[in-house]
PDB file of C-alpha atoms in Angstrom:
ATOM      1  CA  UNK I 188      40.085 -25.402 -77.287  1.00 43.00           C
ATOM      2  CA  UNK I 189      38.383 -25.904 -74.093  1.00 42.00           C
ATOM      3  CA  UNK I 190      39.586 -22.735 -71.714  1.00 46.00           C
ATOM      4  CA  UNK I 191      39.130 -23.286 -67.974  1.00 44.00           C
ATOM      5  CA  UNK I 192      37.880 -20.901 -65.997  1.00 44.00           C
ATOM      6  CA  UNK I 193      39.403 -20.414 -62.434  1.00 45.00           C
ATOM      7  CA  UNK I 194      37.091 -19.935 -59.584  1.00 44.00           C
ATOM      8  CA  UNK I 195      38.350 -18.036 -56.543  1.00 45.00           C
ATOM      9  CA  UNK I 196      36.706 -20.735 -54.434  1.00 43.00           C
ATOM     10  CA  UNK I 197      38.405 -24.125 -55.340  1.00 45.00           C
ATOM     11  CA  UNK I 198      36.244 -25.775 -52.960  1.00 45.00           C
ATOM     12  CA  UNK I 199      32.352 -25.009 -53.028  1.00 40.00           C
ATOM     13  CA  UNK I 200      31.503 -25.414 -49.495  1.00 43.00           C
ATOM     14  CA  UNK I 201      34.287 -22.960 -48.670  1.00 44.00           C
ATOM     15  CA  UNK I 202      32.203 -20.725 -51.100  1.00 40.00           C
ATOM     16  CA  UNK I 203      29.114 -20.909 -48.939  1.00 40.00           C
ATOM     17  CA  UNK I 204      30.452 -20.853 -45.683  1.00 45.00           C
ATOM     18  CA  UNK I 205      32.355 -17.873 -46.388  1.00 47.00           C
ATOM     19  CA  UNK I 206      29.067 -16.564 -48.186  1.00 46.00           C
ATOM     20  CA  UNK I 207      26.786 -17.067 -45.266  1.00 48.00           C
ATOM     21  CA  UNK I 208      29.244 -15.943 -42.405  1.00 46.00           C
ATOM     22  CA  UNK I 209      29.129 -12.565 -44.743  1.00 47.00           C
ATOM     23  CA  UNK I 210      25.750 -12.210 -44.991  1.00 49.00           C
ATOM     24  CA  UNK I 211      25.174 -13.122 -41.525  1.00 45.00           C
ATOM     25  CA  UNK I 212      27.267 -10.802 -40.499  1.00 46.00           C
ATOM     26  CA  UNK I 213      26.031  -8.164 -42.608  1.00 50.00           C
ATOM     27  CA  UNK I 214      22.061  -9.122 -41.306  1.00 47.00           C
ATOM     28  CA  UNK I 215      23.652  -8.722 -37.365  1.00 45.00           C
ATOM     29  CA  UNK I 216      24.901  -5.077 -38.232  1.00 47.00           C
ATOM     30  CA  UNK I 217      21.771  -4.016 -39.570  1.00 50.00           C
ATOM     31  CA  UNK I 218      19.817  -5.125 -36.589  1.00 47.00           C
ATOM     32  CA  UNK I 219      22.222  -3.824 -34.439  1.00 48.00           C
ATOM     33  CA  UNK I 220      20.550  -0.309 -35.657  1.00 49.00           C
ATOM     34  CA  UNK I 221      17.184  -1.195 -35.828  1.00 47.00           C
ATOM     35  CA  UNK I 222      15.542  -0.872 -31.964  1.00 49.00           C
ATOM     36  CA  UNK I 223      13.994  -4.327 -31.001  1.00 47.00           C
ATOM     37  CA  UNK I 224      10.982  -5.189 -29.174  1.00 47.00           C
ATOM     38  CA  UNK I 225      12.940  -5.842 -25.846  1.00 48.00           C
ATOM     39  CA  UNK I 226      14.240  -2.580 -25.998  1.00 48.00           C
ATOM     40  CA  UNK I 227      10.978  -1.048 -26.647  1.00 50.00           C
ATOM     41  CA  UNK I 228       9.320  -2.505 -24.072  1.00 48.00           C
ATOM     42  CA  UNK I 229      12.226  -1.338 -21.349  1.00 52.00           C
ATOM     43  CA  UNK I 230      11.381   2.410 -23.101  1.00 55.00           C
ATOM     44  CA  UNK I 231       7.829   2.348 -22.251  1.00 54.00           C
ATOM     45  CA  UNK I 232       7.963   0.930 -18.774  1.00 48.00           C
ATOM     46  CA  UNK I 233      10.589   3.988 -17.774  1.00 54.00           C
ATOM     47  CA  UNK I 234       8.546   6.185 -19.728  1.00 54.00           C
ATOM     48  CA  UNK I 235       5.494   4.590 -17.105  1.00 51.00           C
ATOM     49  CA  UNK I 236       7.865   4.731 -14.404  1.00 47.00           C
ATOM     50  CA  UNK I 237       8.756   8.463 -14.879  1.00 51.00           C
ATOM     51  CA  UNK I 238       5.278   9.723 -15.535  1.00 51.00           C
ATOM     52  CA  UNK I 239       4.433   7.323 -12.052  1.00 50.00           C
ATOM     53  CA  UNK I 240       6.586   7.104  -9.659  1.00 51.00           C
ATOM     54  CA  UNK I 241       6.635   4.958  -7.140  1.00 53.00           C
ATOM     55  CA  UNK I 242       4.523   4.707  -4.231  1.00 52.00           C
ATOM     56  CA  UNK I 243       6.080   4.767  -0.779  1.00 48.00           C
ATOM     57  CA  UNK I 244       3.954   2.807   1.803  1.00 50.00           C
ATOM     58  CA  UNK I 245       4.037   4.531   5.207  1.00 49.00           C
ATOM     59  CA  UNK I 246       5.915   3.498   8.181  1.00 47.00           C
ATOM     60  CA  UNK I 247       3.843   3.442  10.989  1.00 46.00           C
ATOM     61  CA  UNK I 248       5.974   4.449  14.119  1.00 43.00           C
ATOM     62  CA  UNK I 249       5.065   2.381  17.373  1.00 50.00           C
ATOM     63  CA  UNK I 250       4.477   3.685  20.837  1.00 50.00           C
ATOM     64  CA  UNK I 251       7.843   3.293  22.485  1.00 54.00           C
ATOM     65  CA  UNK I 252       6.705   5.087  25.764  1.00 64.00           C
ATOM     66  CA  UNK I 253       3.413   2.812  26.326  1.00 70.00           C
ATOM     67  CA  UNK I 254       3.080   2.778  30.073  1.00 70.00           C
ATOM     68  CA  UNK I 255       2.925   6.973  29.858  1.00 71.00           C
ATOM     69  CA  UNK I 256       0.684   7.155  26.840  1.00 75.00           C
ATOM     70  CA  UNK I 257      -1.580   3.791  27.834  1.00 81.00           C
ATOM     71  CA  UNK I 258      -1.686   3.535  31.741  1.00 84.00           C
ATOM     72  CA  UNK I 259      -5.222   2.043  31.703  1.00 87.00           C
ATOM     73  CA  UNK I 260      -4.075  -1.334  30.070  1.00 87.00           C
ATOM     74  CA  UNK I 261      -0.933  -2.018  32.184  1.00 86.00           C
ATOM     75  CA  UNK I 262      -1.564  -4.506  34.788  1.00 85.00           C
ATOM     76  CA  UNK I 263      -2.800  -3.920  38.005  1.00 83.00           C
ATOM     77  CA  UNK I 264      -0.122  -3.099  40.834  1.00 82.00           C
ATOM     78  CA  UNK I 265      -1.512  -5.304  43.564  1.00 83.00           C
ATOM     79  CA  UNK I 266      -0.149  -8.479  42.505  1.00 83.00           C
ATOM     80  CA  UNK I 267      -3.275 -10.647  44.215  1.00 81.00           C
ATOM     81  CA  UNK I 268      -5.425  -8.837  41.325  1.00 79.00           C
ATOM     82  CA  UNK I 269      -3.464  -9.799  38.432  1.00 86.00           C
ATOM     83  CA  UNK I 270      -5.587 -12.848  37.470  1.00 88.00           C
ATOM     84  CA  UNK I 271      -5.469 -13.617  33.630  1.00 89.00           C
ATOM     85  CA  UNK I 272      -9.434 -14.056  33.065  1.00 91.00           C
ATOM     86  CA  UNK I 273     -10.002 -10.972  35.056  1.00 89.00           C
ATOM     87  CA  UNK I 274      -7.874  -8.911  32.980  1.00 89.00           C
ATOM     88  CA  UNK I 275      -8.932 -10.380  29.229  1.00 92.00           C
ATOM     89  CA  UNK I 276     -12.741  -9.440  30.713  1.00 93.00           C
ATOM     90  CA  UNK I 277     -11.581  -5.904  31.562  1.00 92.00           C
ATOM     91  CA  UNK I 278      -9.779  -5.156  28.726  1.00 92.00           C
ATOM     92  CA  UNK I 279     -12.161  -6.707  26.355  1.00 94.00           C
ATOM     93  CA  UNK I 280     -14.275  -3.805  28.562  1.00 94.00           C
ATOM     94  CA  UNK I 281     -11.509  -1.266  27.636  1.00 93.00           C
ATOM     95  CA  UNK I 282     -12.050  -2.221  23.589  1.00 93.00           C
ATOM     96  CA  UNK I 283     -15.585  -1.816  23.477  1.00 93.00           C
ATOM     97  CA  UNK I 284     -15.663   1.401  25.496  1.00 93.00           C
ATOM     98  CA  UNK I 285     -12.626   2.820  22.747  1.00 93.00           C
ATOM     99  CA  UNK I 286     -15.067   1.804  19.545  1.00 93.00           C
ATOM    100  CA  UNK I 287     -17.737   4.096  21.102  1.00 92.00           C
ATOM    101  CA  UNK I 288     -15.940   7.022  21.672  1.00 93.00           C
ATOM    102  CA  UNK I 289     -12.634   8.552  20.265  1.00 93.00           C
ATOM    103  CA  UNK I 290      -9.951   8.431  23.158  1.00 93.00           C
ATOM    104  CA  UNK I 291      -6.967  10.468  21.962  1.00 93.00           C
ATOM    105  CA  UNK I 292      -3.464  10.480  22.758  1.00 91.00           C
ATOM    106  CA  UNK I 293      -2.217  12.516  25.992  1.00 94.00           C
ATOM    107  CA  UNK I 294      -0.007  13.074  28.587  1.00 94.00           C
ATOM    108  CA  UNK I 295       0.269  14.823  31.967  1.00 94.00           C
ATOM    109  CA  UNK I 296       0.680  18.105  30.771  1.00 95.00           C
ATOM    110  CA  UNK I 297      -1.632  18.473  28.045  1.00 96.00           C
ATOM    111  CA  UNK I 298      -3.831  20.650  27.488  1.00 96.00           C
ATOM    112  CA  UNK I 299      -7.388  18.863  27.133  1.00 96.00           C
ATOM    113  CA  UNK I 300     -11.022  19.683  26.599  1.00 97.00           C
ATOM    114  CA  UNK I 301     -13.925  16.847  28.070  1.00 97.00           C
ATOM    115  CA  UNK I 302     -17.625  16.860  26.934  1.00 96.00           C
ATOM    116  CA  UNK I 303     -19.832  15.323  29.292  1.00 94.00           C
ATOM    117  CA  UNK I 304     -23.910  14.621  29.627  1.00 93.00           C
ATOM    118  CA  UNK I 305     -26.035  16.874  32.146  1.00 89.00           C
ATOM    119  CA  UNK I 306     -29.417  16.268  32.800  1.00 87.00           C
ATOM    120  CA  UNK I 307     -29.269  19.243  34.676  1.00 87.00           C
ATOM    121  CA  UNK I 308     -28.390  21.777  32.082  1.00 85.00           C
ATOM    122  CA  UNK I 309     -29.994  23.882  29.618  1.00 84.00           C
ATOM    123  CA  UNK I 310     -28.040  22.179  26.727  1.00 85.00           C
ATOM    124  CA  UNK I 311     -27.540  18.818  28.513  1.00 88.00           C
ATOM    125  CA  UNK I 312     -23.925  19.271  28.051  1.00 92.00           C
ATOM    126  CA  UNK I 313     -21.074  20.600  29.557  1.00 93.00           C
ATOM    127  CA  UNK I 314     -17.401  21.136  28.604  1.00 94.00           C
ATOM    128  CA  UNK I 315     -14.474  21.962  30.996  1.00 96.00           C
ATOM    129  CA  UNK I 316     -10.889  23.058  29.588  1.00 97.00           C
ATOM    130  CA  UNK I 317      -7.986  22.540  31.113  1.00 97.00           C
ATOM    131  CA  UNK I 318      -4.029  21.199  31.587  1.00 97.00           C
ATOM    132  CA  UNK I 319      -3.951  17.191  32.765  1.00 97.00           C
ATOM    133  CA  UNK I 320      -1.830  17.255  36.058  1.00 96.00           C
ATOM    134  CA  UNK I 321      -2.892  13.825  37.116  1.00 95.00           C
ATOM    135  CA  UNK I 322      -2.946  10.130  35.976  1.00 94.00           C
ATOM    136  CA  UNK I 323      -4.293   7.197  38.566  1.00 92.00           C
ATOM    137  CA  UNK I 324      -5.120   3.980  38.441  1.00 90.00           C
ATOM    138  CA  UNK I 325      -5.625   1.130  35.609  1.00 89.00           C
ATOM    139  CA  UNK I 326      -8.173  -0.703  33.710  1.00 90.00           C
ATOM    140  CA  UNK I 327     -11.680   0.521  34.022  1.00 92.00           C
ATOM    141  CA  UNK I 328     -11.033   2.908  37.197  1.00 92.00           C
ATOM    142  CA  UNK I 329      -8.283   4.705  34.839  1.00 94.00           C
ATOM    143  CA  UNK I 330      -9.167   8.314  35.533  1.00 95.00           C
ATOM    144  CA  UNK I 331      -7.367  12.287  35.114  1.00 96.00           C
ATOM    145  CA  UNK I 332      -7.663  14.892  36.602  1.00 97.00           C
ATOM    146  CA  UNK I 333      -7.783  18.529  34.623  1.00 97.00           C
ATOM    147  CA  UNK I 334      -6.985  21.500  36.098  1.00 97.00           C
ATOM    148  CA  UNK I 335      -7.920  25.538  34.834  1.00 97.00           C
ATOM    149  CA  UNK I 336      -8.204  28.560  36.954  1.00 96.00           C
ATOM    150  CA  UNK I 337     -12.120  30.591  36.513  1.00 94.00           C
ATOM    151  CA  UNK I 338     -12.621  33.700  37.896  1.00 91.00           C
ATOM    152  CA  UNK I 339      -9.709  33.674  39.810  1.00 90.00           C
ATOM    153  CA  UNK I 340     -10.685  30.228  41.165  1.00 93.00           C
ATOM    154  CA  UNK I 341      -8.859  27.097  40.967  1.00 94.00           C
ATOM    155  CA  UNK I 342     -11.090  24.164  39.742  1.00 95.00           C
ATOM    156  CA  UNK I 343      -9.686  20.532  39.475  1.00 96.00           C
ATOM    157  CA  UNK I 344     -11.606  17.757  37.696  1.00 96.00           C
ATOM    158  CA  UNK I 345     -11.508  14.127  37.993  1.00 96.00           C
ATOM    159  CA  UNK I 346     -12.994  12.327  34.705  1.00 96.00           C
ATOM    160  CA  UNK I 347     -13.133   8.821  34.853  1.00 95.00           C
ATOM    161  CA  UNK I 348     -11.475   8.380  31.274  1.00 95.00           C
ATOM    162  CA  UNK I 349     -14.394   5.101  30.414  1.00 95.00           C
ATOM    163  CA  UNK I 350     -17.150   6.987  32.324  1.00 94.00           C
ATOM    164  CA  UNK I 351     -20.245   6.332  29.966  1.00 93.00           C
ATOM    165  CA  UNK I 352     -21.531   9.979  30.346  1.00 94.00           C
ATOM    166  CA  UNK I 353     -18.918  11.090  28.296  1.00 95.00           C
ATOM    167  CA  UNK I 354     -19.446  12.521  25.402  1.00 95.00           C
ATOM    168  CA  UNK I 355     -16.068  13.749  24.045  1.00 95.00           C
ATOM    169  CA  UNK I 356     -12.590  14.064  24.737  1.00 96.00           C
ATOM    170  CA  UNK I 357     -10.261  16.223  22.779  1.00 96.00           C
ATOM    171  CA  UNK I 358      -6.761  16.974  23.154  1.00 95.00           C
ATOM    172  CA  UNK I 359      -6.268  20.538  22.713  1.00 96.00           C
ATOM    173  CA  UNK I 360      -2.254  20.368  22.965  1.00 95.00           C
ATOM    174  CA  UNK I 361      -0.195  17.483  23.098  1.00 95.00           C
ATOM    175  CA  UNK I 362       2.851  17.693  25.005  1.00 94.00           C
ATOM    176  CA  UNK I 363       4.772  16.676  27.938  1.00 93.00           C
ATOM    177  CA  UNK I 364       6.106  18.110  30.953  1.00 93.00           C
ATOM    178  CA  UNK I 365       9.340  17.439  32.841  1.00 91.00           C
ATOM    179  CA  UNK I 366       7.249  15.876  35.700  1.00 92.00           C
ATOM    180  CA  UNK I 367       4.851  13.130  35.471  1.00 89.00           C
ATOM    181  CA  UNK I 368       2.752  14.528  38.269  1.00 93.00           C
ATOM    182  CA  UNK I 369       1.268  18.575  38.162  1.00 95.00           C
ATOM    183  CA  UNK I 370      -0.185  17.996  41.208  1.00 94.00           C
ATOM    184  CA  UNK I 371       2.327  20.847  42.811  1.00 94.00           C
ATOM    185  CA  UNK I 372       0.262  23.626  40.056  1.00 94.00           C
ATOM    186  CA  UNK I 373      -2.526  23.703  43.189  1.00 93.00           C
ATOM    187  CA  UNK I 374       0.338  26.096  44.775  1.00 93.00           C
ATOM    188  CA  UNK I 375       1.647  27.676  42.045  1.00 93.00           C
ATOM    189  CA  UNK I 376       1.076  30.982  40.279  1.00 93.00           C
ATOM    190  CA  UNK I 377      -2.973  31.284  38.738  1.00 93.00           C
ATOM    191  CA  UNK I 378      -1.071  31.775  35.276  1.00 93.00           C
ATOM    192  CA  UNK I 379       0.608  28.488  34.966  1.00 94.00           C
ATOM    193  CA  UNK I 380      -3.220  27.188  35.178  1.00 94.00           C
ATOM    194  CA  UNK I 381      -5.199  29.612  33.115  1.00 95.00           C
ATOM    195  CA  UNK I 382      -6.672  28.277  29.976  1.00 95.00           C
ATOM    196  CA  UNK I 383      -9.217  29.707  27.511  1.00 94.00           C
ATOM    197  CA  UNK I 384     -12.368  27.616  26.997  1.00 94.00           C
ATOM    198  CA  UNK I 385     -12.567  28.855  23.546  1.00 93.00           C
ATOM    199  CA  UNK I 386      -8.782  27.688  22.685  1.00 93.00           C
ATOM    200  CA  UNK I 387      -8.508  26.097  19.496  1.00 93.00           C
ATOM    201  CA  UNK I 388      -7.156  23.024  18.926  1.00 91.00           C
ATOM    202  CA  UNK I 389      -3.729  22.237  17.562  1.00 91.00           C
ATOM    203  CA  UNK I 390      -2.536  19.692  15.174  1.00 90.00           C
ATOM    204  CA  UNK I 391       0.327  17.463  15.886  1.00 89.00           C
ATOM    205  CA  UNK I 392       2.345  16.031  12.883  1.00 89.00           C
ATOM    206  CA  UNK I 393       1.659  12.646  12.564  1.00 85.00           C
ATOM    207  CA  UNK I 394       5.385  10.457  13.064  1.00 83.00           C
ATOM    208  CA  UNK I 395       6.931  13.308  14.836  1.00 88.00           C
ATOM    209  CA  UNK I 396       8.004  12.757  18.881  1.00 90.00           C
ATOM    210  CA  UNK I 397       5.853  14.699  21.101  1.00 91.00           C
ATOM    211  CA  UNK I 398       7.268  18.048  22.558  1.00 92.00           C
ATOM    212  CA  UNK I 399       8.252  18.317  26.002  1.00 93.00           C
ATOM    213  CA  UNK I 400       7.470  21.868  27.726  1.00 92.00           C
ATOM    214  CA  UNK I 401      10.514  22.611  29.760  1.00 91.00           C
ATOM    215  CA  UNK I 402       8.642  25.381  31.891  1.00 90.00           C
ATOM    216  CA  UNK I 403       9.590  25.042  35.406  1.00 85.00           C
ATOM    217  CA  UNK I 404       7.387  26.207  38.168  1.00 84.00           C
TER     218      UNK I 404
END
């Protein structure tokens, strides 16, 4: 006699469906434990990232005061002078004269050191030291006037700031003063206008506004 077996799975493609969701699921379990290359490659790049990190470009701050830092390129005052080609020639001039020689960044009131050419001298050169009190004029007739006391002398000098006998011009000191004309320092006390020749420059951070000196005279 013929015995029949019973299957738990009447129907054989409710077998496999139910066999292959299993086994599916059981595949999706074990790969949720094993790391995958996705994930690997997220590890190394912050592993890169950490042992790198990112480089910051710099922000270059612009020149909000222009007309005290740059008087020589604004335009002239006497409106009959202010012709377009005239000015593109002078400032073309202006660009030239700056690739030749370093012109730094100062203000009335700092204190500055000029090299210029002699003929005349032993060494052909000759530096003067002292504290800008004086700013005239635009374009190519730009020129300062520095001001140091010697011996218990006053002694002003005008440098014509694209004068092509000059050799040098270092700022010593940046800074500014409350006024934007020292001329009134003639009158004052010799101390205000003493400066060492052999005064040593000092650094000014770069991005930082420039100090103003609030010594009144």
């Amino acid at each position: 006699m013929l015995r029949t077996l019973s299957s738990p799975y009447p129907n054989i493609s409710t077998y496999f469906t139910r066999h292959n969701a299993s086994s599916v699921a059981s595949k999706i379990k074990q790969k949720d434990h094993l790391p995958t290359k996705s994930t690997e490659k997220h590890d190394d790049l912050s592993k890169t990232i950490s042992k790198h990190p990112p480089v910051v470009k710099e922000k270059y701050i612009s020149v909000k005061e222009f007309a005290l830092s740059y008087m020589d390129f604004l335009p002239s005052q006497v409106w009959t002078r202010r012709d377009p080609l005239f000015q593109k020639l002078v400032h073309a001039d202006m660009l030239e004269r700056r690739m030749r020689i370093d012109i730094p960044e100062f203000y009335v009131g700092s204190i500055m050191a000029v090299t210029m050419s002699d003929p005349n001298l032993q060494k052909r050169q000759n530096r003067f030291v002292g504290i800008c009190i004086r700013r005239e004029k635009e374009g190519l007739h730009h020129n300062f006037t520095l001001r140091n006391v010697i011996d218990g002398l006053g002694v002003e000098v005008m440098f014509e700031i694209y004068n092509p006998t000059i050799l040098k011009i270092e700022t010593l000191l940046l800074e500014k003063r409350l006024d934007e004309d020292l001329t009134y320092l003639v009158d004052a006390l010799p101390e205000y206008s003493t400066f060492s020749f052999n005064m040593e420059s000092t650094s000014h951070p770069v991005g930082k506004p420039v100090p103003v000196n609030p010594l009144k005279v």
